[in-house]
Amino acid sequence: MARPRRPKYKKDARVGLFVSCTTNLFRPSLIKAAVHLLDRAGYEVEAPSIQSCCGLVSLRSNELDDARDLAKEVISQFGHYDYVAVLSPFCAKVFERAYAPLLSEQSEELTKITAKFTRKCFEVSDLLLAAPEFGQSLQGFAGKVAFLDVSDAPNLFGSQVASRTLLGQMEQVSVVDLPQICASQVKGAPEGTISPELGPGDLSGLLHAVRSCGAGTLVSTDLALLMELSTHLRRYGSAIELRPVLEVLAGDTQSMPIGLSARVMAGQSIL
């Protein structure tokens, strides 16, 4: 299994936060948590008010010309930052795996710009883990937490994502790992462009694992997946709370669990 790509820590590095369409609409508290954590880690973070879609929706619809246009817009909006911190792991995969193939035939200059851009794109938790001794400062959340890992390859030896490592460093948090969800390759998109798919087999096994794990909170890295899962869990009769993992790392216990009141969450202030 390939080792995950990790950033090198640069104190006071300028970081642009790419928030994703779903987060901006339904979970502004997640944006607030990410900004708070990155600031504590020593980065100079900005969340630009105008952001384009990463292009995953266009790729899933096989609208490659639209995806190319969106890729150019994102690179233009975020190319000047030292790092791009991405809230959704699937947006991060689009940046890392899809942009270079999509734009490879545009021009030699754009190819170089794209390669430089993709090298500095990481999930938020990757940048947090890179900060020296950052995990030791995490506090404010206590209890048993179930972690749901979503990846494009089976994790035979446990999750390697940075957010899982950081959770394990929280003194008052006990972590139980749920069965991994393997994301699927998007048809017609560049290799490595993945999207979460909850198949019947995955869902059945996951619901059983959630009921028997004994945790009061379920966390994962992707908001859209958690929103979809919340519907199934409520129908299943589960009372477990669903939260983005970054909110738990930030000690945010004030924001409502996912699925309880989307209208109220959408009306909250971003920062």
Tab-separated table of C-alpha atoms in Angstrom:
chain	number	residue	atom	x	y	z
A	1	MET	CA	0.000	0.000	0.000
A	2	ALA	CA	1.379	3.413	-0.977
A	3	ARG	CA	2.238	5.765	1.859
A	4	PRO	CA	0.020	8.859	2.035
A	5	ARG	CA	1.489	12.097	0.728
A	6	ARG	CA	2.327	14.488	3.587
A	7	PRO	CA	3.154	18.226	3.585
A	8	LYS	CA	6.226	19.796	5.170
A	9	TYR	CA	5.372	22.193	7.978
A	10	LYS	CA	6.026	25.865	7.324
A	11	LYS	CA	5.144	28.214	10.171
A	12	ASP	CA	3.120	31.230	9.013
A	13	ALA	CA	2.577	29.636	5.605
A	14	ARG	CA	-0.361	31.210	3.755
A	15	VAL	CA	-3.128	28.644	3.485
A	16	GLY	CA	-6.233	28.961	1.341
A	17	LEU	CA	-9.176	26.953	2.667
A	18	PHE	CA	-11.224	25.246	-0.054
A	19	VAL	CA	-14.571	24.646	1.620
A	20	SER	CA	-16.532	22.515	-0.937
A	21	CYS	CA	-20.064	23.201	-2.167
A	22	THR	CA	-21.799	20.977	0.405
A	23	THR	CA	-19.986	22.474	3.389
A	24	ASN	CA	-20.655	26.048	2.344
A	25	LEU	CA	-24.386	25.345	2.052
A	26	PHE	CA	-25.063	22.998	4.956
A	27	ARG	CA	-22.285	23.066	7.571
A	28	PRO	CA	-20.685	26.485	8.131
A	29	SER	CA	-19.614	25.304	11.593
A	30	LEU	CA	-17.169	22.965	9.846
A	31	ILE	CA	-15.551	25.917	8.090
A	32	LYS	CA	-15.223	27.695	11.421
A	33	ALA	CA	-13.620	24.618	13.007
A	34	ALA	CA	-11.112	24.268	10.154
A	35	VAL	CA	-10.087	27.930	10.335
A	36	HIS	CA	-9.699	27.657	14.122
A	37	LEU	CA	-7.535	24.533	13.919
A	38	LEU	CA	-5.301	25.815	11.126
A	39	ASP	CA	-4.795	29.082	12.984
A	40	ARG	CA	-3.814	27.208	16.154
A	41	ALA	CA	-1.359	25.151	14.125
A	42	GLY	CA	0.498	28.333	13.125
A	43	TYR	CA	-0.775	28.899	9.603
A	44	GLU	CA	-2.088	32.143	8.136
A	45	VAL	CA	-5.419	30.904	6.853
A	46	GLU	CA	-7.922	32.538	4.534
A	47	ALA	CA	-11.275	31.211	3.335
A	48	PRO	CA	-11.991	33.124	0.104
A	49	SER	CA	-15.635	34.176	-0.131
A	50	ILE	CA	-15.791	33.339	-3.858
A	51	GLN	CA	-14.895	29.738	-4.668
A	52	SER	CA	-15.660	27.501	-7.622
A	53	CYS	CA	-16.764	23.875	-7.452
A	54	CYS	CA	-13.848	21.414	-7.549
A	55	GLY	CA	-15.365	19.803	-10.654
A	56	LEU	CA	-16.359	16.420	-9.216
A	57	VAL	CA	-20.025	16.870	-10.167
A	58	SER	CA	-19.037	17.631	-13.764
A	59	LEU	CA	-16.704	14.630	-13.843
A	60	ARG	CA	-19.457	12.348	-12.555
A	61	SER	CA	-21.699	13.665	-15.357
A	62	ASN	CA	-18.878	13.179	-17.899
A	63	GLU	CA	-18.924	16.904	-18.664
A	64	LEU	CA	-15.163	17.144	-19.152
A	65	ASP	CA	-15.165	20.600	-20.748
A	66	ASP	CA	-17.021	22.003	-17.741
A	67	ALA	CA	-14.584	20.223	-15.415
A	68	ARG	CA	-11.635	21.822	-17.265
A	69	ASP	CA	-13.152	25.286	-16.910
A	70	LEU	CA	-13.720	24.740	-13.183
A	71	ALA	CA	-10.168	23.469	-12.744
A	72	LYS	CA	-8.791	26.645	-14.315
A	73	GLU	CA	-10.987	28.782	-12.040
A	74	VAL	CA	-9.870	26.971	-8.875
A	75	ILE	CA	-6.200	27.223	-9.818
A	76	SER	CA	-6.657	30.938	-10.498
A	77	GLN	CA	-8.377	31.438	-7.121
A	78	PHE	CA	-5.939	29.402	-5.022
A	79	GLY	CA	-2.682	29.217	-6.949
A	80	HIS	CA	-1.014	32.054	-4.999
A	81	TYR	CA	-1.231	30.299	-1.601
A	82	ASP	CA	1.611	28.269	-0.083
A	83	TYR	CA	-0.860	25.456	0.630
A	84	VAL	CA	-4.464	24.688	-0.249
A	85	ALA	CA	-6.340	23.077	2.663
A	86	VAL	CA	-9.273	21.001	1.407
A	87	LEU	CA	-12.242	20.030	3.577
A	88	SER	CA	-13.546	17.169	1.423
A	89	PRO	CA	-11.246	14.196	0.734
A	90	PHE	CA	-12.973	13.748	-2.614
A	91	CYS	CA	-12.292	17.325	-3.677
A	92	ALA	CA	-8.686	16.748	-2.625
A	93	LYS	CA	-8.499	13.678	-4.866
A	94	VAL	CA	-9.883	15.687	-7.793
A	95	PHE	CA	-7.126	18.270	-7.318
A	96	GLU	CA	-4.423	15.637	-6.917
A	97	ARG	CA	-5.458	13.115	-9.566
A	98	ALA	CA	-7.760	14.782	-12.109
A	99	TYR	CA	-6.486	18.295	-12.766
A	100	ALA	CA	-3.196	17.370	-14.410
A	101	PRO	CA	-4.750	14.917	-16.929
A	102	LEU	CA	-7.629	17.312	-17.632
A	103	LEU	CA	-5.335	20.235	-18.441
A	104	SER	CA	-2.339	18.391	-19.887
A	105	GLU	CA	-3.175	19.300	-23.498
A	106	GLN	CA	-3.982	22.986	-22.892
A	107	SER	CA	-0.499	24.522	-22.924
A	108	GLU	CA	2.979	23.832	-21.565
A	109	GLU	CA	2.733	26.798	-19.201
A	110	LEU	CA	-0.628	25.669	-17.792
A	111	THR	CA	0.727	22.152	-17.357
A	112	LYS	CA	3.536	23.500	-15.152
A	113	ILE	CA	1.149	25.724	-13.185
A	114	THR	CA	-1.204	22.782	-12.620
A	115	ALA	CA	1.601	20.508	-11.430
A	116	LYS	CA	2.723	23.157	-8.941
A	117	PHE	CA	-0.846	23.619	-7.725
A	118	THR	CA	-1.563	19.935	-7.156
A	119	ARG	CA	1.634	19.487	-5.127
A	120	LYS	CA	0.428	21.960	-2.496
A	121	CYS	CA	-3.125	20.623	-2.079
A	122	PHE	CA	-3.802	18.626	1.092
A	123	GLU	CA	-6.687	17.741	3.347
A	124	VAL	CA	-6.923	20.048	6.376
A	125	SER	CA	-5.937	17.269	8.776
A	126	ASP	CA	-2.728	16.600	6.809
A	127	LEU	CA	-1.591	20.172	7.429
A	128	LEU	CA	-2.552	19.897	11.110
A	129	LEU	CA	-0.620	16.669	11.602
A	130	ALA	CA	2.462	18.272	10.056
A	131	ALA	CA	2.540	20.948	12.783
A	132	PRO	CA	4.973	19.938	15.581
A	133	GLU	CA	3.226	18.536	18.667
A	134	PHE	CA	-0.125	19.868	17.469
A	135	GLY	CA	-1.989	16.730	18.544
A	136	GLN	CA	-1.000	17.252	22.165
A	137	SER	CA	-2.992	20.497	22.313
A	138	LEU	CA	-6.305	18.969	21.198
A	139	GLN	CA	-8.979	19.072	23.876
A	140	GLY	CA	-12.581	20.010	24.558
A	141	PHE	CA	-14.233	16.760	23.443
A	142	ALA	CA	-14.603	13.637	25.567
A	143	GLY	CA	-16.217	10.256	24.998
A	144	LYS	CA	-16.199	7.223	22.740
A	145	VAL	CA	-16.043	8.052	19.036
A	146	ALA	CA	-16.624	5.748	16.054
A	147	PHE	CA	-14.388	6.626	13.083
A	148	LEU	CA	-15.504	5.885	9.522
A	149	ASP	CA	-12.665	5.799	7.015
A	150	VAL	CA	-13.404	6.316	3.315
A	151	SER	CA	-10.647	5.515	0.835
A	152	ASP	CA	-9.997	4.294	-2.685
A	153	ALA	CA	-8.095	1.216	-1.459
A	154	PRO	CA	-8.579	-1.255	1.409
A	155	ASN	CA	-6.715	-0.392	4.604
A	156	LEU	CA	-5.531	-3.800	5.709
A	157	PHE	CA	-3.466	-2.427	8.595
A	158	GLY	CA	-5.772	0.327	9.821
A	159	SER	CA	-6.558	3.818	8.631
A	160	GLN	CA	-3.623	5.986	7.585
A	161	VAL	CA	-5.544	9.240	7.271
A	162	ALA	CA	-4.217	12.120	9.347
A	163	SER	CA	-7.529	12.817	11.081
A	164	ARG	CA	-7.579	9.290	12.534
A	165	THR	CA	-4.055	9.781	13.887
A	166	LEU	CA	-5.031	13.090	15.482
A	167	LEU	CA	-8.131	11.557	17.068
A	168	GLY	CA	-5.929	8.931	18.672
A	169	GLN	CA	-3.863	11.683	20.290
A	170	MET	CA	-6.832	13.175	22.162
A	171	GLU	CA	-6.514	12.089	25.788
A	172	GLN	CA	-10.225	12.046	26.612
A	173	VAL	CA	-11.369	10.373	23.408
A	174	SER	CA	-11.633	6.625	22.906
A	175	VAL	CA	-11.759	5.630	19.225
A	176	VAL	CA	-13.360	2.566	17.681
A	177	ASP	CA	-12.844	1.946	13.951
A	178	LEU	CA	-15.867	1.095	11.826
A	179	PRO	CA	-15.659	-1.058	8.668
A	180	GLN	CA	-14.035	0.995	5.931
A	181	ILE	CA	-16.048	2.315	2.996
A	182	CYS	CA	-14.167	1.917	-0.292
A	183	ALA	CA	-14.951	4.758	-2.683
A	184	SER	CA	-15.377	3.958	-6.370
A	185	GLN	CA	-13.640	5.276	-9.453
A	186	VAL	CA	-15.717	7.855	-11.338
A	187	LYS	CA	-16.435	6.451	-14.813
A	188	GLY	CA	-14.878	8.460	-17.627
A	189	ALA	CA	-12.796	10.574	-15.234
A	190	PRO	CA	-9.008	10.482	-14.822
A	191	GLU	CA	-7.704	7.548	-12.780
A	192	GLY	CA	-7.905	8.163	-9.039
A	193	THR	CA	-10.968	10.426	-9.222
A	194	ILE	CA	-13.205	8.805	-6.624
A	195	SER	CA	-16.674	9.263	-5.212
A	196	PRO	CA	-18.314	7.673	-2.144
A	197	GLU	CA	-20.844	4.977	-2.882
A	198	LEU	CA	-22.855	3.301	-0.110
A	199	GLY	CA	-23.762	-0.058	-1.622
A	200	PRO	CA	-26.375	-2.322	0.023
A	201	GLY	CA	-23.666	-4.600	1.422
A	202	ASP	CA	-21.617	-1.718	2.798
A	203	LEU	CA	-24.681	-0.095	4.338
A	204	SER	CA	-25.981	-3.236	6.036
A	205	GLY	CA	-22.630	-4.080	7.606
A	206	LEU	CA	-22.034	-0.478	8.633
A	207	LEU	CA	-25.431	-0.077	10.315
A	208	HIS	CA	-24.843	-3.235	12.336
A	209	ALA	CA	-21.355	-2.086	13.329
A	210	VAL	CA	-22.657	1.314	14.444
A	211	ARG	CA	-25.336	-0.237	16.634
A	212	SER	CA	-22.870	-2.591	18.333
A	213	CYS	CA	-19.865	-0.242	18.705
A	214	GLY	CA	-21.068	1.515	21.853
A	215	ALA	CA	-19.953	4.978	20.693
A	216	GLY	CA	-22.044	8.091	21.197
A	217	THR	CA	-20.566	9.951	18.221
A	218	LEU	CA	-19.719	8.882	14.664
A	219	VAL	CA	-17.181	10.946	12.713
A	220	SER	CA	-15.769	10.921	9.218
A	221	THR	CA	-13.923	13.240	6.865
A	222	ASP	CA	-16.632	13.831	4.248
A	223	LEU	CA	-19.728	15.880	5.056
A	224	ALA	CA	-21.851	14.635	2.133
A	225	LEU	CA	-21.312	11.021	3.169
A	226	LEU	CA	-22.269	11.808	6.775
A	227	MET	CA	-25.445	13.561	5.610
A	228	GLU	CA	-26.432	10.542	3.524
A	229	LEU	CA	-25.607	8.152	6.343
A	230	SER	CA	-27.634	10.140	8.889
A	231	THR	CA	-30.853	9.373	6.998
A	232	HIS	CA	-30.177	5.632	7.058
A	233	LEU	CA	-29.206	5.648	10.730
A	234	ARG	CA	-32.389	7.474	11.783
A	235	ARG	CA	-34.495	4.947	9.868
A	236	TYR	CA	-32.493	2.197	11.536
A	237	GLY	CA	-33.378	3.636	14.941
A	238	SER	CA	-29.856	4.682	15.908
A	239	ALA	CA	-29.421	7.632	18.250
A	240	ILE	CA	-25.703	8.076	17.550
A	241	GLU	CA	-24.620	11.651	16.774
A	242	LEU	CA	-22.874	12.320	13.451
A	243	ARG	CA	-20.216	15.029	13.275
A	244	PRO	CA	-17.373	15.978	10.921
A	245	VAL	CA	-14.097	14.823	12.444
A	246	LEU	CA	-12.615	18.344	12.353
A	247	GLU	CA	-15.361	19.618	14.657
A	248	VAL	CA	-14.458	16.954	17.216
A	249	LEU	CA	-10.767	17.839	16.907
A	250	ALA	CA	-11.694	21.485	17.495
A	251	GLY	CA	-13.719	20.573	20.585
A	252	ASP	CA	-16.945	21.901	19.058
A	253	THR	CA	-19.817	20.482	21.077
A	254	GLN	CA	-22.184	23.389	20.423
A	255	SER	CA	-23.010	22.743	16.759
A	256	MET	CA	-25.972	20.435	16.221
A	257	PRO	CA	-25.323	16.887	15.068
A	258	ILE	CA	-25.764	16.299	11.349
A	259	GLY	CA	-29.308	15.585	10.242
A	260	LEU	CA	-31.154	17.277	13.104
A	261	SER	CA	-31.795	20.698	11.589
A	262	ALA	CA	-30.289	21.440	8.200
A	263	ARG	CA	-32.305	24.662	7.911
A	264	VAL	CA	-30.864	26.090	11.126
A	265	MET	CA	-27.301	25.019	10.247
A	266	ALA	CA	-27.548	26.628	6.818
A	267	GLY	CA	-28.475	29.910	8.476
A	268	GLN	CA	-25.477	30.081	10.799
A	269	SER	CA	-22.655	32.530	10.179
A	270	ILE	CA	-19.640	31.048	8.430
A	271	LEU	CA	-17.076	32.691	10.690
